[in-house]
mmCIF file with all atom_site columns, N, CA and C and ligand atoms in Angstrom:
data_model
loop_
_atom_site.group_PDB
_atom_site.id
_atom_site.type_symbol
_atom_site.label_atom_id
_atom_site.label_alt_id
_atom_site.label_comp_id
_atom_site.label_asym_id
_atom_site.label_entity_id
_atom_site.label_seq_id
_atom_site.pdbx_PDB_ins_code
_atom_site.Cartn_x
_atom_site.Cartn_y
_atom_site.Cartn_z
_atom_site.occupancy
_atom_site.B_iso_or_equiv
_atom_site.pdbx_formal_charge
_atom_site.auth_seq_id
_atom_site.auth_comp_id
_atom_site.auth_asym_id
_atom_site.auth_atom_id
_atom_site.pdbx_PDB_model_num
ATOM   1   N  N   . UNK A 1 1  ? -49.462 78.095 72.338 1.00 58.00 ? 11  UNK A N   1
ATOM   2   C  CA  . UNK A 1 1  ? -48.326 77.232 72.553 1.00 58.00 ? 11  UNK A CA  1
ATOM   3   C  C   . UNK A 1 1  ? -47.094 78.092 72.723 1.00 58.00 ? 11  UNK A C   1
ATOM   4   N  N   . UNK A 1 2  ? -46.402 77.856 73.811 1.00 62.00 ? 12  UNK A N   1
ATOM   5   C  CA  . UNK A 1 2  ? -45.209 78.653 74.104 1.00 62.00 ? 12  UNK A CA  1
ATOM   6   C  C   . UNK A 1 2  ? -44.031 78.146 73.285 1.00 62.00 ? 12  UNK A C   1
ATOM   7   N  N   . UNK A 1 3  ? -43.295 79.057 72.762 1.00 63.00 ? 13  UNK A N   1
ATOM   8   C  CA  . UNK A 1 3  ? -42.102 78.672 72.002 1.00 63.00 ? 13  UNK A CA  1
ATOM   9   C  C   . UNK A 1 3  ? -40.890 78.788 72.904 1.00 63.00 ? 13  UNK A C   1
ATOM   10  N  N   . UNK A 1 4  ? -40.027 77.825 72.829 1.00 64.00 ? 14  UNK A N   1
ATOM   11  C  CA  . UNK A 1 4  ? -38.815 77.920 73.655 1.00 64.00 ? 14  UNK A CA  1
ATOM   12  C  C   . UNK A 1 4  ? -37.900 79.011 73.117 1.00 64.00 ? 14  UNK A C   1
ATOM   13  N  N   . UNK A 1 5  ? -37.167 79.539 74.014 1.00 70.00 ? 15  UNK A N   1
ATOM   14  C  CA  . UNK A 1 5  ? -36.200 80.563 73.603 1.00 70.00 ? 15  UNK A CA  1
ATOM   15  C  C   . UNK A 1 5  ? -35.022 79.868 72.924 1.00 70.00 ? 15  UNK A C   1
ATOM   16  N  N   . UNK A 1 6  ? -34.754 80.296 71.732 1.00 73.00 ? 16  UNK A N   1
ATOM   17  C  CA  . UNK A 1 6  ? -33.663 79.687 70.971 1.00 73.00 ? 16  UNK A CA  1
ATOM   18  C  C   . UNK A 1 6  ? -32.512 80.678 70.933 1.00 73.00 ? 16  UNK A C   1
ATOM   19  N  N   . UNK A 1 7  ? -31.381 80.201 71.368 1.00 65.00 ? 17  UNK A N   1
ATOM   20  C  CA  . UNK A 1 7  ? -30.202 81.051 71.359 1.00 65.00 ? 17  UNK A CA  1
ATOM   21  C  C   . UNK A 1 7  ? -29.764 81.303 69.924 1.00 65.00 ? 17  UNK A C   1
ATOM   22  N  N   . UNK A 1 8  ? -29.394 82.522 69.593 1.00 67.00 ? 18  UNK A N   1
ATOM   23  C  CA  . UNK A 1 8  ? -28.944 82.782 68.229 1.00 67.00 ? 18  UNK A CA  1
ATOM   24  C  C   . UNK A 1 8  ? -27.662 82.025 67.916 1.00 67.00 ? 18  UNK A C   1
ATOM   25  N  N   . UNK A 1 9  ? -27.608 81.565 66.711 1.00 69.00 ? 19  UNK A N   1
ATOM   26  C  CA  . UNK A 1 9  ? -26.419 80.825 66.310 1.00 69.00 ? 19  UNK A CA  1
ATOM   27  C  C   . UNK A 1 9  ? -25.283 81.788 66.020 1.00 69.00 ? 19  UNK A C   1
ATOM   28  N  N   . UNK A 1 10 ? -24.139 81.368 66.416 1.00 73.00 ? 20  UNK A N   1
ATOM   29  C  CA  . UNK A 1 10 ? -22.965 82.147 66.042 1.00 73.00 ? 20  UNK A CA  1
ATOM   30  C  C   . UNK A 1 10 ? -22.507 81.643 64.682 1.00 73.00 ? 20  UNK A C   1
ATOM   31  N  N   . UNK A 1 11 ? -21.893 82.509 63.972 1.00 77.00 ? 21  UNK A N   1
ATOM   32  C  CA  . UNK A 1 11 ? -21.461 82.160 62.619 1.00 77.00 ? 21  UNK A CA  1
ATOM   33  C  C   . UNK A 1 11 ? -20.155 81.383 62.676 1.00 77.00 ? 21  UNK A C   1
ATOM   34  N  N   . UNK A 1 12 ? -20.244 80.169 63.203 1.00 79.00 ? 22  UNK A N   1
ATOM   35  C  CA  . UNK A 1 12 ? -19.040 79.341 63.272 1.00 79.00 ? 22  UNK A CA  1
ATOM   36  C  C   . UNK A 1 12 ? -18.762 78.743 61.901 1.00 79.00 ? 22  UNK A C   1
ATOM   37  N  N   . UNK A 1 13 ? -17.547 78.721 61.513 1.00 83.00 ? 23  UNK A N   1
ATOM   38  C  CA  . UNK A 1 13 ? -17.235 78.130 60.195 1.00 83.00 ? 23  UNK A CA  1
ATOM   39  C  C   . UNK A 1 13 ? -17.496 76.629 60.206 1.00 83.00 ? 23  UNK A C   1
ATOM   40  N  N   . UNK A 1 14 ? -18.131 76.188 59.158 1.00 87.00 ? 24  UNK A N   1
ATOM   41  C  CA  . UNK A 1 14 ? -18.401 74.758 59.044 1.00 87.00 ? 24  UNK A CA  1
ATOM   42  C  C   . UNK A 1 14 ? -17.462 74.157 58.015 1.00 87.00 ? 24  UNK A C   1
ATOM   43  N  N   . UNK A 1 15 ? -17.019 72.971 58.335 1.00 90.00 ? 25  UNK A N   1
ATOM   44  C  CA  . UNK A 1 15 ? -16.185 72.273 57.360 1.00 90.00 ? 25  UNK A CA  1
ATOM   45  C  C   . UNK A 1 15 ? -17.046 71.245 56.657 1.00 90.00 ? 25  UNK A C   1
ATOM   46  N  N   . UNK A 1 16 ? -16.983 71.240 55.378 1.00 91.00 ? 26  UNK A N   1
ATOM   47  C  CA  . UNK A 1 16 ? -17.746 70.283 54.579 1.00 91.00 ? 26  UNK A CA  1
ATOM   48  C  C   . UNK A 1 16 ? -16.853 69.077 54.317 1.00 91.00 ? 26  UNK A C   1
ATOM   49  N  N   . UNK A 1 17 ? -17.318 67.897 54.742 1.00 91.00 ? 27  UNK A N   1
ATOM   50  C  CA  . UNK A 1 17 ? -16.467 66.717 54.533 1.00 91.00 ? 27  UNK A CA  1
ATOM   51  C  C   . UNK A 1 17 ? -16.299 66.403 53.055 1.00 91.00 ? 27  UNK A C   1
ATOM   52  N  N   . UNK A 1 18 ? -15.110 66.028 52.718 1.00 92.00 ? 28  UNK A N   1
ATOM   53  C  CA  . UNK A 1 18 ? -14.832 65.684 51.321 1.00 92.00 ? 28  UNK A CA  1
ATOM   54  C  C   . UNK A 1 18 ? -15.435 64.316 51.016 1.00 92.00 ? 28  UNK A C   1
ATOM   55  N  N   . UNK A 1 19 ? -16.057 64.163 49.852 1.00 92.00 ? 29  UNK A N   1
ATOM   56  C  CA  . UNK A 1 19 ? -16.624 62.857 49.506 1.00 92.00 ? 29  UNK A CA  1
ATOM   57  C  C   . UNK A 1 19 ? -15.521 61.816 49.339 1.00 92.00 ? 29  UNK A C   1
ATOM   58  N  N   . UNK A 1 20 ? -15.872 60.609 49.747 1.00 92.00 ? 30  UNK A N   1
ATOM   59  C  CA  . UNK A 1 20 ? -14.915 59.508 49.642 1.00 92.00 ? 30  UNK A CA  1
ATOM   60  C  C   . UNK A 1 20 ? -15.117 58.814 48.308 1.00 92.00 ? 30  UNK A C   1
ATOM   61  N  N   . UNK A 1 21 ? -14.065 58.696 47.566 1.00 93.00 ? 31  UNK A N   1
ATOM   62  C  CA  . UNK A 1 21 ? -14.141 58.012 46.277 1.00 93.00 ? 31  UNK A CA  1
ATOM   63  C  C   . UNK A 1 21 ? -13.921 56.516 46.486 1.00 93.00 ? 31  UNK A C   1
ATOM   64  N  N   . UNK A 1 22 ? -14.915 55.725 46.077 1.00 93.00 ? 32  UNK A N   1
ATOM   65  C  CA  . UNK A 1 22 ? -14.805 54.273 46.168 1.00 93.00 ? 32  UNK A CA  1
ATOM   66  C  C   . UNK A 1 22 ? -14.602 53.736 44.758 1.00 93.00 ? 32  UNK A C   1
ATOM   67  N  N   . UNK A 1 23 ? -13.514 53.055 44.528 1.00 95.00 ? 33  UNK A N   1
ATOM   68  C  CA  . UNK A 1 23 ? -13.267 52.550 43.165 1.00 95.00 ? 33  UNK A CA  1
ATOM   69  C  C   . UNK A 1 23 ? -14.361 51.592 42.716 1.00 95.00 ? 33  UNK A C   1
ATOM   70  N  N   . UNK A 1 24 ? -14.632 51.628 41.419 1.00 96.00 ? 34  UNK A N   1
ATOM   71  C  CA  . UNK A 1 24 ? -15.697 50.791 40.854 1.00 96.00 ? 34  UNK A CA  1
ATOM   72  C  C   . UNK A 1 24 ? -15.423 49.320 41.114 1.00 96.00 ? 34  UNK A C   1
ATOM   73  N  N   . UNK A 1 25 ? -14.176 48.910 41.042 1.00 96.00 ? 35  UNK A N   1
ATOM   74  C  CA  . UNK A 1 25 ? -13.858 47.485 41.206 1.00 96.00 ? 35  UNK A CA  1
ATOM   75  C  C   . UNK A 1 25 ? -14.142 47.002 42.625 1.00 96.00 ? 35  UNK A C   1
ATOM   76  N  N   . UNK A 1 26 ? -14.340 47.926 43.567 1.00 96.00 ? 36  UNK A N   1
ATOM   77  C  CA  . UNK A 1 26 ? -14.682 47.507 44.927 1.00 96.00 ? 36  UNK A CA  1
ATOM   78  C  C   . UNK A 1 26 ? -16.187 47.385 45.128 1.00 96.00 ? 36  UNK A C   1
ATOM   79  N  N   . UNK A 1 27 ? -16.974 48.267 44.525 1.00 96.00 ? 37  UNK A N   1
ATOM   80  C  CA  . UNK A 1 27 ? -18.427 48.196 44.776 1.00 96.00 ? 37  UNK A CA  1
ATOM   81  C  C   . UNK A 1 27 ? -19.187 47.443 43.704 1.00 96.00 ? 37  UNK A C   1
ATOM   82  N  N   . UNK A 1 28 ? -18.592 47.277 42.509 1.00 98.00 ? 38  UNK A N   1
ATOM   83  C  CA  . UNK A 1 28 ? -19.327 46.601 41.442 1.00 98.00 ? 38  UNK A CA  1
ATOM   84  C  C   . UNK A 1 28 ? -19.665 45.147 41.771 1.00 98.00 ? 38  UNK A C   1
ATOM   85  N  N   . UNK A 1 29 ? -18.734 44.355 42.349 1.00 97.00 ? 39  UNK A N   1
ATOM   86  C  CA  . UNK A 1 29 ? -19.128 42.984 42.708 1.00 97.00 ? 39  UNK A CA  1
ATOM   87  C  C   . UNK A 1 29 ? -20.262 42.946 43.734 1.00 97.00 ? 39  UNK A C   1
ATOM   88  N  N   . UNK A 1 30 ? -20.264 43.873 44.689 1.00 97.00 ? 40  UNK A N   1
ATOM   89  C  CA  . UNK A 1 30 ? -21.346 43.911 45.671 1.00 97.00 ? 40  UNK A CA  1
ATOM   90  C  C   . UNK A 1 30 ? -22.653 44.324 45.017 1.00 97.00 ? 40  UNK A C   1
ATOM   91  N  N   . UNK A 1 31 ? -22.596 45.274 44.089 1.00 98.00 ? 41  UNK A N   1
ATOM   92  C  CA  . UNK A 1 31 ? -23.818 45.686 43.390 1.00 98.00 ? 41  UNK A CA  1
ATOM   93  C  C   . UNK A 1 31 ? -24.377 44.531 42.577 1.00 98.00 ? 41  UNK A C   1
ATOM   94  N  N   . UNK A 1 32 ? -23.501 43.772 41.923 1.00 98.00 ? 42  UNK A N   1
ATOM   95  C  CA  . UNK A 1 32 ? -23.963 42.618 41.152 1.00 98.00 ? 42  UNK A CA  1
ATOM   96  C  C   . UNK A 1 32 ? -24.539 41.557 42.076 1.00 98.00 ? 42  UNK A C   1
ATOM   97  N  N   . UNK A 1 33 ? -23.886 41.330 43.206 1.00 98.00 ? 43  UNK A N   1
ATOM   98  C  CA  . UNK A 1 33 ? -24.373 40.337 44.155 1.00 98.00 ? 43  UNK A CA  1
ATOM   99  C  C   . UNK A 1 33 ? -25.751 40.713 44.686 1.00 98.00 ? 43  UNK A C   1
ATOM   100 N  N   . UNK A 1 34 ? -25.922 41.949 45.088 1.00 98.00 ? 44  UNK A N   1
ATOM   101 C  CA  . UNK A 1 34 ? -27.213 42.396 45.619 1.00 98.00 ? 44  UNK A CA  1
ATOM   102 C  C   . UNK A 1 34 ? -28.273 42.376 44.526 1.00 98.00 ? 44  UNK A C   1
ATOM   103 N  N   . UNK A 1 35 ? -27.891 42.731 43.306 1.00 98.00 ? 45  UNK A N   1
ATOM   104 C  CA  . UNK A 1 35 ? -28.840 42.687 42.202 1.00 98.00 ? 45  UNK A CA  1
ATOM   105 C  C   . UNK A 1 35 ? -29.314 41.273 41.911 1.00 98.00 ? 45  UNK A C   1
ATOM   106 N  N   . UNK A 1 36 ? -28.378 40.319 41.892 1.00 98.00 ? 46  UNK A N   1
ATOM   107 C  CA  . UNK A 1 36 ? -28.760 38.922 41.649 1.00 98.00 ? 46  UNK A CA  1
ATOM   108 C  C   . UNK A 1 36 ? -29.617 38.409 42.794 1.00 98.00 ? 46  UNK A C   1
ATOM   109 N  N   . UNK A 1 37 ? -29.250 38.775 44.026 1.00 98.00 ? 47  UNK A N   1
ATOM   110 C  CA  . UNK A 1 37 ? -30.039 38.358 45.190 1.00 98.00 ? 47  UNK A CA  1
ATOM   111 C  C   . UNK A 1 37 ? -31.456 38.940 45.115 1.00 98.00 ? 47  UNK A C   1
ATOM   112 N  N   . UNK A 1 38 ? -31.570 40.196 44.697 1.00 97.00 ? 48  UNK A N   1
ATOM   113 C  CA  . UNK A 1 38 ? -32.886 40.824 44.592 1.00 97.00 ? 48  UNK A CA  1
ATOM   114 C  C   . UNK A 1 38 ? -33.722 40.159 43.502 1.00 97.00 ? 48  UNK A C   1
ATOM   115 N  N   . UNK A 1 39 ? -33.084 39.824 42.377 1.00 97.00 ? 49  UNK A N   1
ATOM   116 C  CA  . UNK A 1 39 ? -33.825 39.148 41.314 1.00 97.00 ? 49  UNK A CA  1
ATOM   117 C  C   . UNK A 1 39 ? -34.263 37.756 41.753 1.00 97.00 ? 49  UNK A C   1
ATOM   118 N  N   . UNK A 1 40 ? -33.407 37.051 42.491 1.00 95.00 ? 50  UNK A N   1
ATOM   119 C  CA  . UNK A 1 40 ? -33.782 35.728 42.982 1.00 95.00 ? 50  UNK A CA  1
ATOM   120 C  C   . UNK A 1 40 ? -34.951 35.835 43.949 1.00 95.00 ? 50  UNK A C   1
ATOM   121 N  N   . UNK A 1 41 ? -34.912 36.817 44.826 1.00 93.00 ? 51  UNK A N   1
ATOM   122 C  CA  . UNK A 1 41 ? -36.006 37.009 45.775 1.00 93.00 ? 51  UNK A CA  1
ATOM   123 C  C   . UNK A 1 41 ? -37.290 37.386 45.035 1.00 93.00 ? 51  UNK A C   1
ATOM   124 N  N   . UNK A 1 42 ? -37.163 38.252 44.037 1.00 92.00 ? 52  UNK A N   1
ATOM   125 C  CA  . UNK A 1 42 ? -38.333 38.632 43.244 1.00 92.00 ? 52  UNK A CA  1
ATOM   126 C  C   . UNK A 1 42 ? -38.919 37.418 42.531 1.00 92.00 ? 52  UNK A C   1
ATOM   127 N  N   . UNK A 1 43 ? -38.046 36.564 42.006 1.00 92.00 ? 53  UNK A N   1
ATOM   128 C  CA  . UNK A 1 43 ? -38.534 35.354 41.337 1.00 92.00 ? 53  UNK A CA  1
ATOM   129 C  C   . UNK A 1 43 ? -39.242 34.442 42.333 1.00 92.00 ? 53  UNK A C   1
ATOM   130 N  N   . UNK A 1 44 ? -38.623 34.210 43.483 1.00 91.00 ? 54  UNK A N   1
ATOM   131 C  CA  . UNK A 1 44 ? -39.211 33.274 44.449 1.00 91.00 ? 54  UNK A CA  1
ATOM   132 C  C   . UNK A 1 44 ? -40.551 33.800 44.950 1.00 91.00 ? 54  UNK A C   1
ATOM   133 N  N   . UNK A 1 45 ? -40.599 35.075 45.277 1.00 90.00 ? 55  UNK A N   1
ATOM   134 C  CA  . UNK A 1 45 ? -41.847 35.631 45.808 1.00 90.00 ? 55  UNK A CA  1
ATOM   135 C  C   . UNK A 1 45 ? -42.899 35.750 44.705 1.00 90.00 ? 55  UNK A C   1
ATOM   136 N  N   . UNK A 1 46 ? -42.494 36.106 43.502 1.00 89.00 ? 56  UNK A N   1
ATOM   137 C  CA  . UNK A 1 46 ? -43.480 36.420 42.489 1.00 89.00 ? 56  UNK A CA  1
ATOM   138 C  C   . UNK A 1 46 ? -43.863 35.293 41.557 1.00 89.00 ? 56  UNK A C   1
ATOM   139 N  N   . UNK A 1 47 ? -42.937 34.383 41.266 1.00 88.00 ? 57  UNK A N   1
ATOM   140 C  CA  . UNK A 1 47 ? -43.194 33.450 40.176 1.00 88.00 ? 57  UNK A CA  1
ATOM   141 C  C   . UNK A 1 47 ? -43.049 31.984 40.541 1.00 88.00 ? 57  UNK A C   1
ATOM   142 N  N   . UNK A 1 48 ? -42.187 31.654 41.501 1.00 88.00 ? 58  UNK A N   1
ATOM   143 C  CA  . UNK A 1 48 ? -41.893 30.245 41.777 1.00 88.00 ? 58  UNK A CA  1
ATOM   144 C  C   . UNK A 1 48 ? -43.156 29.497 42.187 1.00 88.00 ? 58  UNK A C   1
ATOM   145 N  N   . UNK A 1 49 ? -43.313 28.324 41.600 1.00 86.00 ? 59  UNK A N   1
ATOM   146 C  CA  . UNK A 1 49 ? -44.474 27.469 41.814 1.00 86.00 ? 59  UNK A CA  1
ATOM   147 C  C   . UNK A 1 49 ? -45.771 28.176 41.430 1.00 86.00 ? 59  UNK A C   1
ATOM   148 N  N   . UNK A 1 50 ? -45.635 29.032 40.454 1.00 80.00 ? 60  UNK A N   1
ATOM   149 C  CA  . UNK A 1 50 ? -46.794 29.681 39.863 1.00 80.00 ? 60  UNK A CA  1
ATOM   150 C  C   . UNK A 1 50 ? -46.719 29.404 38.372 1.00 80.00 ? 60  UNK A C   1
ATOM   151 N  N   . UNK A 1 51 ? -46.134 30.328 37.633 1.00 75.00 ? 61  UNK A N   1
ATOM   152 C  CA  . UNK A 1 51 ? -45.962 30.120 36.205 1.00 75.00 ? 61  UNK A CA  1
ATOM   153 C  C   . UNK A 1 51 ? -44.835 29.138 35.930 1.00 75.00 ? 61  UNK A C   1
ATOM   154 N  N   . UNK A 1 52 ? -43.815 29.139 36.749 1.00 85.00 ? 62  UNK A N   1
ATOM   155 C  CA  . UNK A 1 52 ? -42.683 28.228 36.585 1.00 85.00 ? 62  UNK A CA  1
ATOM   156 C  C   . UNK A 1 52 ? -42.413 27.534 37.901 1.00 85.00 ? 62  UNK A C   1
ATOM   157 N  N   . UNK A 1 53 ? -41.608 26.488 37.846 1.00 89.00 ? 63  UNK A N   1
ATOM   158 C  CA  . UNK A 1 53 ? -41.345 25.736 39.072 1.00 89.00 ? 63  UNK A CA  1
ATOM   159 C  C   . UNK A 1 53 ? -39.929 25.181 39.057 1.00 89.00 ? 63  UNK A C   1
ATOM   160 N  N   . UNK A 1 54 ? -39.178 25.515 40.088 1.00 90.00 ? 64  UNK A N   1
ATOM   161 C  CA  . UNK A 1 54 ? -37.850 24.933 40.287 1.00 90.00 ? 64  UNK A CA  1
ATOM   162 C  C   . UNK A 1 54 ? -37.926 23.911 41.412 1.00 90.00 ? 64  UNK A C   1
ATOM   163 N  N   . UNK A 1 55 ? -38.551 24.279 42.527 1.00 90.00 ? 65  UNK A N   1
ATOM   164 C  CA  . UNK A 1 55 ? -38.658 23.397 43.685 1.00 90.00 ? 65  UNK A CA  1
ATOM   165 C  C   . UNK A 1 55 ? -39.914 22.528 43.555 1.00 90.00 ? 65  UNK A C   1
ATOM   166 N  N   . UNK A 1 56 ? -39.806 21.294 44.008 1.00 91.00 ? 66  UNK A N   1
ATOM   167 C  CA  . UNK A 1 56 ? -40.954 20.390 43.966 1.00 91.00 ? 66  UNK A CA  1
ATOM   168 C  C   . UNK A 1 56 ? -41.920 20.720 45.105 1.00 91.00 ? 66  UNK A C   1
ATOM   169 N  N   . UNK A 1 57 ? -43.168 20.346 44.896 1.00 90.00 ? 67  UNK A N   1
ATOM   170 C  CA  . UNK A 1 57 ? -44.170 20.558 45.931 1.00 90.00 ? 67  UNK A CA  1
ATOM   171 C  C   . UNK A 1 57 ? -44.803 21.924 45.809 1.00 90.00 ? 67  UNK A C   1
ATOM   172 N  N   . UNK A 1 58 ? -45.478 22.323 46.863 1.00 90.00 ? 68  UNK A N   1
ATOM   173 C  CA  . UNK A 1 58 ? -46.158 23.624 46.869 1.00 90.00 ? 68  UNK A CA  1
ATOM   174 C  C   . UNK A 1 58 ? -45.770 24.478 48.059 1.00 90.00 ? 68  UNK A C   1
ATOM   175 N  N   . UNK A 1 59 ? -44.668 24.109 48.729 1.00 91.00 ? 69  UNK A N   1
ATOM   176 C  CA  . UNK A 1 59 ? -44.337 24.813 49.970 1.00 91.00 ? 69  UNK A CA  1
ATOM   177 C  C   . UNK A 1 59 ? -43.918 26.250 49.722 1.00 91.00 ? 69  UNK A C   1
ATOM   178 N  N   . UNK A 1 60 ? -43.244 26.536 48.597 1.00 91.00 ? 70  UNK A N   1
ATOM   179 C  CA  . UNK A 1 60 ? -42.868 27.924 48.310 1.00 91.00 ? 70  UNK A CA  1
ATOM   180 C  C   . UNK A 1 60 ? -44.130 28.741 48.048 1.00 91.00 ? 70  UNK A C   1
ATOM   181 N  N   . UNK A 1 61 ? -45.050 28.161 47.283 1.00 91.00 ? 71  UNK A N   1
ATOM   182 C  CA  . UNK A 1 61 ? -46.298 28.858 46.994 1.00 91.00 ? 71  UNK A CA  1
ATOM   183 C  C   . UNK A 1 61 ? -47.060 29.162 48.282 1.00 91.00 ? 71  UNK A C   1
ATOM   184 N  N   . UNK A 1 62 ? -47.149 28.147 49.158 1.00 91.00 ? 72  UNK A N   1
ATOM   185 C  CA  . UNK A 1 62 ? -47.869 28.366 50.413 1.00 91.00 ? 72  UNK A CA  1
ATOM   186 C  C   . UNK A 1 62 ? -47.182 29.413 51.278 1.00 91.00 ? 72  UNK A C   1
ATOM   187 N  N   . UNK A 1 63 ? -45.877 29.449 51.200 1.00 91.00 ? 73  UNK A N   1
ATOM   188 C  CA  . UNK A 1 63 ? -45.103 30.341 52.053 1.00 91.00 ? 73  UNK A CA  1
ATOM   189 C  C   . UNK A 1 63 ? -45.224 31.804 51.614 1.00 91.00 ? 73  UNK A C   1
ATOM   190 N  N   . UNK A 1 64 ? -45.284 32.037 50.292 1.00 91.00 ? 74  UNK A N   1
ATOM   191 C  CA  . UNK A 1 64 ? -45.257 33.408 49.780 1.00 91.00 ? 74  UNK A CA  1
ATOM   192 C  C   . UNK A 1 64 ? -46.590 33.825 49.178 1.00 91.00 ? 74  UNK A C   1
ATOM   193 N  N   . UNK A 1 65 ? -47.624 32.992 49.354 1.00 91.00 ? 75  UNK A N   1
ATOM   194 C  CA  . UNK A 1 65 ? -48.892 33.252 48.679 1.00 91.00 ? 75  UNK A CA  1
ATOM   195 C  C   . UNK A 1 65 ? -49.474 34.629 49.018 1.00 91.00 ? 75  UNK A C   1
ATOM   196 N  N   . UNK A 1 66 ? -49.549 34.956 50.298 1.00 91.00 ? 76  UNK A N   1
ATOM   197 C  CA  . UNK A 1 66 ? -50.122 36.246 50.689 1.00 91.00 ? 76  UNK A CA  1
ATOM   198 C  C   . UNK A 1 66 ? -49.278 37.409 50.199 1.00 91.00 ? 76  UNK A C   1
ATOM   199 N  N   . UNK A 1 67 ? -47.959 37.226 50.221 1.00 90.00 ? 77  UNK A N   1
ATOM   200 C  CA  . UNK A 1 67 ? -47.076 38.289 49.731 1.00 90.00 ? 77  UNK A CA  1
ATOM   201 C  C   . UNK A 1 67 ? -47.313 38.537 48.248 1.00 90.00 ? 77  UNK A C   1
ATOM   202 N  N   . UNK A 1 68 ? -47.590 37.492 47.501 1.00 90.00 ? 78  UNK A N   1
ATOM   203 C  CA  . UNK A 1 68 ? -47.886 37.680 46.071 1.00 90.00 ? 78  UNK A CA  1
ATOM   204 C  C   . UNK A 1 68 ? -49.116 38.547 45.872 1.00 90.00 ? 78  UNK A C   1
ATOM   205 N  N   . UNK A 1 69 ? -50.142 38.266 46.621 1.00 91.00 ? 79  UNK A N   1
ATOM   206 C  CA  . UNK A 1 69 ? -51.353 39.054 46.461 1.00 91.00 ? 79  UNK A CA  1
ATOM   207 C  C   . UNK A 1 69 ? -51.145 40.493 46.919 1.00 91.00 ? 79  UNK A C   1
ATOM   208 N  N   . UNK A 1 70 ? -50.402 40.658 47.979 1.00 92.00 ? 80  UNK A N   1
ATOM   209 C  CA  . UNK A 1 70 ? -50.140 42.018 48.469 1.00 92.00 ? 80  UNK A CA  1
ATOM   210 C  C   . UNK A 1 70 ? -49.333 42.798 47.430 1.00 92.00 ? 80  UNK A C   1
ATOM   211 N  N   . UNK A 1 71 ? -48.373 42.144 46.796 1.00 90.00 ? 81  UNK A N   1
ATOM   212 C  CA  . UNK A 1 71 ? -47.518 42.826 45.838 1.00 90.00 ? 81  UNK A CA  1
ATOM   213 C  C   . UNK A 1 71 ? -48.122 42.922 44.446 1.00 90.00 ? 81  UNK A C   1
ATOM   214 N  N   . UNK A 1 72 ? -49.287 42.289 44.242 1.00 91.00 ? 82  UNK A N   1
ATOM   215 C  CA  . UNK A 1 72 ? -49.972 42.423 42.959 1.00 91.00 ? 82  UNK A CA  1
ATOM   216 C  C   . UNK A 1 72 ? -49.581 41.413 41.911 1.00 91.00 ? 82  UNK A C   1
ATOM   217 N  N   . UNK A 1 73 ? -48.815 40.383 42.288 1.00 88.00 ? 83  UNK A N   1
ATOM   218 C  CA  . UNK A 1 73 ? -48.495 39.337 41.322 1.00 88.00 ? 83  UNK A CA  1
ATOM   219 C  C   . UNK A 1 73 ? -49.729 38.465 41.107 1.00 88.00 ? 83  UNK A C   1
ATOM   220 N  N   . UNK A 1 74 ? -49.983 38.053 39.887 1.00 84.00 ? 84  UNK A N   1
ATOM   221 C  CA  . UNK A 1 74 ? -51.069 37.102 39.673 1.00 84.00 ? 84  UNK A CA  1
ATOM   222 C  C   . UNK A 1 74 ? -50.663 35.756 40.256 1.00 84.00 ? 84  UNK A C   1
ATOM   223 N  N   . UNK A 1 75 ? -51.544 35.142 41.012 1.00 80.00 ? 85  UNK A N   1
ATOM   224 C  CA  . UNK A 1 75 ? -51.198 33.894 41.675 1.00 80.00 ? 85  UNK A CA  1
ATOM   225 C  C   . UNK A 1 75 ? -52.049 32.764 41.128 1.00 80.00 ? 85  UNK A C   1
ATOM   226 N  N   . UNK A 1 76 ? -53.322 32.790 41.372 1.00 74.00 ? 86  UNK A N   1
ATOM   227 C  CA  . UNK A 1 76 ? -54.211 31.768 40.857 1.00 74.00 ? 86  UNK A CA  1
ATOM   228 C  C   . UNK A 1 76 ? -55.629 32.321 40.850 1.00 74.00 ? 86  UNK A C   1
HETATM 229 ZN ZN1 . ZN  B 2 .  ? -51.468 31.408 45.483 1.00 53.92 ? 130 ZN  B ZN1 1
#
């Protein structure tokens, strides 16, 4: 396998970007929102209409049944 000719790099000075400081009060509400959303999704996919039930019927179970088995949640 032929290797391409690579031009030698010149020692150009690199500037390292300074990290941007994001105040906690700006990202904490988003972190809480995403965390609550993730827990709600985990509950719906893993537990709803299985051990516990918020919604009537079996449509959530039918909708997420295969995902439960793939993710290892006990279903039935
Ligand atoms: Zn099931």
